[in-house]
CSV table of C-alpha atoms in Angstrom, one decimal:
chain,number,residue,atom,x,y,z
A,1,MET,CA,13.0,1.4,9.6
A,2,SER,CA,13.1,5.1,8.5
A,3,HIS,CA,15.5,6.9,6.3
A,4,PRO,CA,15.1,10.7,6.6
A,5,PRO,CA,16.2,12.8,3.7
A,6,SER,CA,19.8,14.0,3.8
A,7,GLN,CA,20.4,17.4,5.1
A,8,THR,CA,22.9,18.0,2.3
A,9,SER,CA,20.1,18.2,-0.4
A,10,SER,CA,16.7,19.7,-0.5
A,11,ARG,CA,15.6,17.2,-3.1
A,12,ASP,CA,16.5,13.8,-1.5
A,13,GLY,CA,13.6,11.4,-1.5
A,14,TYR,CA,12.4,8.0,-2.5
A,15,TRP,CA,11.8,6.4,-5.8
A,16,PHE,CA,10.0,3.1,-6.5
A,17,GLU,CA,11.3,1.5,-9.7
A,18,HIS,CA,8.4,-0.4,-11.3
A,19,LEU,CA,9.9,-3.5,-12.9
A,20,ASN,CA,7.4,-3.5,-15.8
A,21,ASP,CA,7.6,0.3,-16.4
A,22,ASP,CA,7.7,1.2,-20.1
A,23,ILE,CA,9.2,4.7,-19.5
A,24,ALA,CA,12.4,5.0,-21.6
A,25,LEU,CA,15.3,5.7,-19.3
A,26,VAL,CA,19.0,6.4,-19.9
A,27,ARG,CA,21.3,5.0,-17.2
A,28,ASP,CA,24.9,5.8,-16.5
A,29,GLY,CA,26.0,4.1,-13.3
A,30,ARG,CA,23.9,5.6,-10.6
A,31,GLN,CA,22.6,8.4,-12.8
A,32,VAL,CA,19.1,8.0,-14.2
A,33,ARG,CA,17.3,10.3,-16.6
A,34,LEU,CA,14.4,10.3,-19.0
A,35,ALA,CA,15.3,9.5,-22.6
A,36,ARG,CA,13.0,12.4,-23.6
A,37,LEU,CA,12.2,15.5,-21.6
A,38,GLN,CA,8.5,15.0,-21.5
A,39,PRO,CA,5.8,13.4,-19.3
A,40,PRO,CA,5.3,11.0,-17.7
A,41,TRP,CA,7.9,12.3,-15.3
A,42,LEU,CA,9.7,10.2,-12.7
A,43,VAL,CA,8.1,10.7,-9.3
A,44,VAL,CA,10.3,11.0,-6.3
A,45,ASP,CA,8.4,11.2,-3.0
A,46,GLN,CA,9.8,13.3,-0.1
A,47,THR,CA,8.8,10.6,2.5
A,48,ILE,CA,8.1,6.9,2.6
A,49,ALA,CA,4.6,7.6,3.9
A,50,THR,CA,3.5,9.3,0.7
A,51,LEU,CA,4.8,6.7,-1.7
A,52,ILE,CA,2.1,4.6,-3.4
A,53,VAL,CA,2.9,1.3,-5.1
A,54,SER,CA,0.6,-0.6,-7.3
A,55,SER,CA,1.6,-2.0,-10.7
A,56,GLY,CA,5.2,-3.3,-11.0
A,57,TRP,CA,5.3,-4.9,-7.6
A,58,PRO,CA,7.7,-6.1,-6.3
A,59,GLY,CA,10.0,-3.6,-8.0
A,60,ARG,CA,13.0,-1.9,-6.3
A,61,LEU,CA,13.1,1.0,-3.8
A,62,TRP,CA,15.7,3.6,-3.9
A,63,ARG,CA,16.8,6.7,-1.9
A,64,ALA,CA,17.3,9.2,-4.7
A,65,ARG,CA,18.4,12.8,-5.3
A,66,VAL,CA,16.6,14.8,-7.9
A,67,THR,CA,19.2,16.4,-10.1
A,68,GLU,CA,16.8,17.9,-12.7
A,69,LEU,CA,13.2,18.7,-12.1
A,70,GLY,CA,10.5,18.0,-14.6
A,71,ASP,CA,7.5,20.3,-15.1
A,72,MET,CA,6.1,21.1,-11.6
A,73,SER,CA,3.4,23.5,-12.9
A,74,GLY,CA,-0.2,22.8,-12.0
A,75,LEU,CA,0.6,21.2,-8.6
A,76,VAL,CA,-0.5,22.4,-5.2
A,77,ALA,CA,2.1,24.1,-3.1
A,78,ASN,CA,4.4,21.5,-1.4
A,79,PRO,CA,2.8,18.4,-3.0
A,80,GLY,CA,5.1,16.0,-1.1
A,81,TYR,CA,6.9,14.8,-4.2
A,82,TRP,CA,8.9,16.0,-7.2
A,83,ARG,CA,8.5,15.4,-10.8
A,84,ALA,CA,12.0,14.5,-11.9
A,85,ALA,CA,13.6,14.5,-15.3
A,86,ALA,CA,16.9,13.1,-13.9
A,87,MET,CA,18.1,11.8,-10.5
A,88,GLU,CA,21.0,10.1,-8.8
A,89,LEU,CA,20.4,6.8,-7.0
A,90,LEU,CA,21.9,7.1,-3.6
A,91,GLU,CA,21.0,3.8,-1.9
A,92,GLU,CA,18.8,0.8,-2.6
A,93,LEU,CA,16.5,0.0,0.4
A,94,PRO,CA,14.7,-3.2,1.3
A,95,LEU,CA,11.1,-3.2,0.2
A,96,SER,CA,10.0,-3.7,3.8
A,97,VAL,CA,10.8,-0.1,4.5
A,98,LEU,CA,7.7,0.8,2.5
A,99,PHE,CA,5.4,-0.5,5.2
A,100,GLY,CA,6.9,0.6,8.5
A,101,ALA,CA,8.6,-1.0,11.4
A,102,HIS,CA,7.1,-4.5,10.7
A,103,GLY,CA,7.2,-4.2,7.0
A,104,GLU,CA,8.9,-7.5,6.4
A,105,ARG,CA,5.7,-9.2,7.5
A,106,VAL,CA,3.7,-7.3,5.0
A,107,VAL,CA,6.1,-8.2,2.2
A,108,ALA,CA,5.7,-11.9,3.2
A,109,LEU,CA,1.9,-11.6,3.0
A,110,LEU,CA,2.2,-10.0,-0.4
A,111,GLU,CA,4.3,-12.9,-1.6
A,112,GLN,CA,1.6,-15.3,-0.4
A,113,ILE,CA,-1.0,-13.3,-2.4
A,114,GLN,CA,1.0,-13.8,-5.6
A,115,ALA,CA,0.9,-17.6,-5.1
A,116,LEU,CA,-2.7,-17.8,-3.8
A,117,SER,CA,-4.7,-20.7,-5.0
A,118,ARG,CA,-8.4,-20.9,-5.3
A,119,THR,CA,-8.5,-23.5,-2.6
A,120,GLN,CA,-6.6,-21.1,-0.3
A,121,ALA,CA,-9.0,-18.3,-1.3
A,122,GLU,CA,-12.0,-20.4,-0.3
A,123,CYS,CA,-10.3,-21.3,3.0
A,124,LEU,CA,-9.7,-17.6,3.8
A,125,ALA,CA,-13.3,-16.6,2.9
A,126,ALA,CA,-14.8,-19.4,5.0
A,127,ASN,CA,-12.8,-18.6,8.2
A,128,LEU,CA,-13.4,-14.9,8.7
A,129,ASP,CA,-14.1,-14.0,12.3
A,130,PRO,CA,-17.4,-12.2,12.6
A,131,ASP,CA,-15.7,-9.5,14.8
A,132,ALA,CA,-12.7,-9.0,12.6
A,133,GLY,CA,-14.2,-6.0,10.8
A,134,HIS,CA,-14.8,-4.3,14.1
A,135,ALA,CA,-11.3,-5.2,15.2
A,136,TYR,CA,-9.9,-3.7,12.0
A,137,GLY,CA,-11.9,-0.5,12.6
A,138,ARG,CA,-10.6,-0.3,16.2
A,139,ALA,CA,-7.0,-0.5,15.1
A,140,TRP,CA,-7.6,2.2,12.6
A,141,LEU,CA,-9.1,4.3,15.3
A,142,ARG,CA,-6.1,3.8,17.6
A,143,TRP,CA,-3.9,4.8,14.7
A,144,SER,CA,-5.9,8.0,13.9
A,145,GLU,CA,-5.8,9.0,17.6
A,146,ALA,CA,-2.0,8.5,17.6
A,147,GLN,CA,-1.8,10.9,14.6
A,148,GLY,CA,-3.3,13.6,16.9
A,149,GLN,CA,-6.7,13.8,15.2
A,150,GLN,CA,-9.0,15.9,17.3
A,151,ARG,CA,-12.2,14.5,15.9
A,152,SER,CA,-11.7,10.8,15.5
A,153,THR,CA,-14.0,8.9,13.1
A,154,PRO,CA,-16.0,6.2,15.0
A,155,ALA,CA,-14.3,2.7,14.8
A,156,ASP,CA,-17.2,1.2,12.8
A,157,ASP,CA,-16.7,3.9,10.1
A,158,TRP,CA,-13.1,2.7,9.6
A,159,GLU,CA,-14.2,-0.8,8.5
A,160,GLY,CA,-12.9,-1.6,5.0
A,161,THR,CA,-10.7,1.5,4.9
A,162,LEU,CA,-7.6,1.2,2.7
A,163,ALA,CA,-6.1,4.7,3.2
A,164,ALA,CA,-6.9,7.9,5.0
A,165,PRO,CA,-5.1,11.2,5.6
A,166,GLY,CA,-3.2,11.5,8.9
A,167,ALA,CA,-3.2,14.6,11.1
A,168,ARG,CA,0.6,14.9,11.0
A,169,GLY,CA,2.6,14.4,7.9
A,170,LYS,CA,1.0,12.4,5.1
A,171,ASP,CA,0.7,8.9,6.5
A,172,LYS,CA,-2.0,7.0,4.7
A,173,SER,CA,-2.5,4.2,7.1
A,174,PRO,CA,-0.8,2.2,9.9
A,175,ILE,CA,1.3,0.5,7.2
A,176,HIS,CA,1.6,3.5,4.8
A,177,SER,CA,0.3,2.4,1.4
A,178,GLY,CA,0.3,-1.3,2.4
A,179,PHE,CA,-3.4,-1.8,2.5
A,180,LEU,CA,-3.8,-0.3,-1.0
A,181,LEU,CA,-1.2,-2.7,-2.3
A,182,VAL,CA,-2.7,-5.7,-0.6
A,183,HIS,CA,-6.1,-5.0,-2.1
A,184,ASP,CA,-4.6,-4.3,-5.5
A,185,GLN,CA,-2.5,-7.4,-5.6
A,186,LEU,CA,-5.5,-9.6,-4.4
A,187,ARG,CA,-7.6,-8.1,-7.2
A,188,ARG,CA,-5.0,-8.9,-9.8
A,189,ARG,CA,-4.7,-12.5,-8.4
A,190,ALA,CA,-8.5,-12.9,-8.4
A,191,LEU,CA,-8.7,-11.8,-12.1
A,192,ALA,CA,-5.9,-14.3,-12.9
A,193,LEU,CA,-7.8,-17.1,-11.3
A,194,ASP,CA,-11.4,-16.3,-12.1
A,195,GLY,CA,-11.2,-13.9,-14.9
A,196,ASP,CA,-14.2,-11.6,-15.3
A,197,GLN,CA,-16.2,-13.6,-12.8
A,198,ALA,CA,-14.0,-12.1,-10.1
A,199,ILE,CA,-15.7,-8.8,-10.6
A,200,VAL,CA,-19.3,-7.7,-10.3
A,201,ILE,CA,-20.8,-4.4,-11.6
A,202,GLU,CA,-23.0,-2.5,-9.2
A,203,THR,CA,-25.3,0.3,-10.2
A,204,ASP,CA,-26.5,2.9,-7.7
A,205,GLU,CA,-29.8,4.8,-7.7
A,206,ASP,CA,-28.3,7.5,-9.9
A,207,GLY,CA,-27.3,5.0,-12.5
A,208,GLU,CA,-23.6,5.2,-11.7
A,209,THR,CA,-21.8,1.9,-12.1
A,210,GLU,CA,-18.9,0.6,-10.0
A,211,GLU,CA,-16.7,-2.4,-10.3
A,212,MET,CA,-16.6,-4.5,-7.1
A,213,LEU,CA,-14.9,-7.7,-6.2
A,214,ALA,CA,-17.3,-10.7,-6.3
A,215,PRO,CA,-18.4,-11.8,-2.8
A,216,LEU,CA,-15.8,-14.6,-2.5
A,217,TRP,CA,-13.0,-12.3,-3.4
A,218,GLN,CA,-14.2,-9.5,-1.2
A,219,ASP,CA,-14.1,-11.8,1.7
A,220,VAL,CA,-10.6,-12.9,0.8
A,221,SER,CA,-9.6,-9.3,0.5
A,222,ASP,CA,-11.0,-8.6,4.0
A,223,ALA,CA,-9.1,-11.6,5.4
A,224,LEU,CA,-5.8,-10.4,4.0
A,225,LEU,CA,-6.4,-6.8,5.1
A,226,TYR,CA,-7.1,-8.0,8.6
A,227,ALA,CA,-3.9,-10.1,8.6
A,228,ALA,CA,-1.9,-7.2,7.3
A,229,MET,CA,-3.1,-5.0,10.1
A,230,ALA,CA,-2.3,-7.6,12.8
A,231,GLN,CA,1.1,-8.4,11.4
A,232,GLY,CA,2.1,-5.0,10.1
A,233,ALA,CA,0.8,-2.7,12.8
A,234,PRO,CA,0.7,-4.8,16.1
A,235,GLN,CA,1.2,-1.6,18.1
A,236,TYR,CA,-2.4,-0.7,17.3
A,237,VAL,CA,-4.0,-4.1,17.9
A,238,ASP,CA,-4.8,-5.5,21.4
A,239,ALA,CA,-4.6,-9.2,22.2
A,240,GLY,CA,-8.3,-10.0,21.7
A,241,ASP,CA,-8.5,-8.1,18.4
A,242,GLU,CA,-5.3,-9.9,17.2
A,243,ALA,CA,-7.0,-13.3,17.4
A,244,ALA,CA,-10.0,-12.1,15.4
A,245,LEU,CA,-7.9,-10.4,12.8
A,246,MET,CA,-5.7,-13.4,12.3
A,247,ARG,CA,-8.3,-16.2,12.5
A,248,ALA,CA,-8.7,-16.7,8.8
A,249,TRP,CA,-5.0,-16.5,8.1
A,250,ARG,CA,-4.1,-19.0,10.7
A,251,ALA,CA,-6.8,-21.4,9.7
A,252,CYS,CA,-5.3,-21.5,6.2
A,253,TYR,CA,-1.6,-20.9,6.7
A,254,GLY,CA,-1.0,-21.9,10.4
A,255,GLN,CA,0.7,-19.9,13.1
A,256,ARG,CA,2.6,-17.1,11.3
């Protein structure tokens, strides 16, 4: 489902309203503005494909018209979004719009993550198909080729990818920002269930440290990303790869 910007305004776009956002707003019907004319600004994306959602999920999605710009200085030319000080809410959209034509399936998967138990997590991790990572990479490769990329990254190099630039427009993935959100929500759930033990700190040869999911939770993340690909972007998944991608999910949740 796609909602192109109206031709009547050059500043029609999309705003994701974070439910736990602490930005002070003044509302008057469909008119929304910052209580104070200062950062952080409201961000209105020009297309669904550029919109990133993390904290505040599930939130609300609006088609919006920027009526007063915030400070746009310091941005690259045509950044793909506006910093807004005020806007008009034109229409509320279903959250599934965020993730493409099969977005309702991604929304259902995200709902499962929020209710995930440790027993279900262990089930997902234990039932990963050994070929699922390759299948995930092949789906990414098909998507990248569909974007018109002249030099396609080999399928194996796509394994574990959450987002990548497209050749046309600013698509991040076959389900827009869906993989980023799946990983983010799983990380939050892992911390809720296991606390600090859900995270491990890895140090590279230069002494740089990086937080990583503990092995169990990394496997769970992979299982959920694979299911999100199969359910949210079936047009890039062949029959054999679909079975591999969905193996862990079906072992724990049945035929969905």
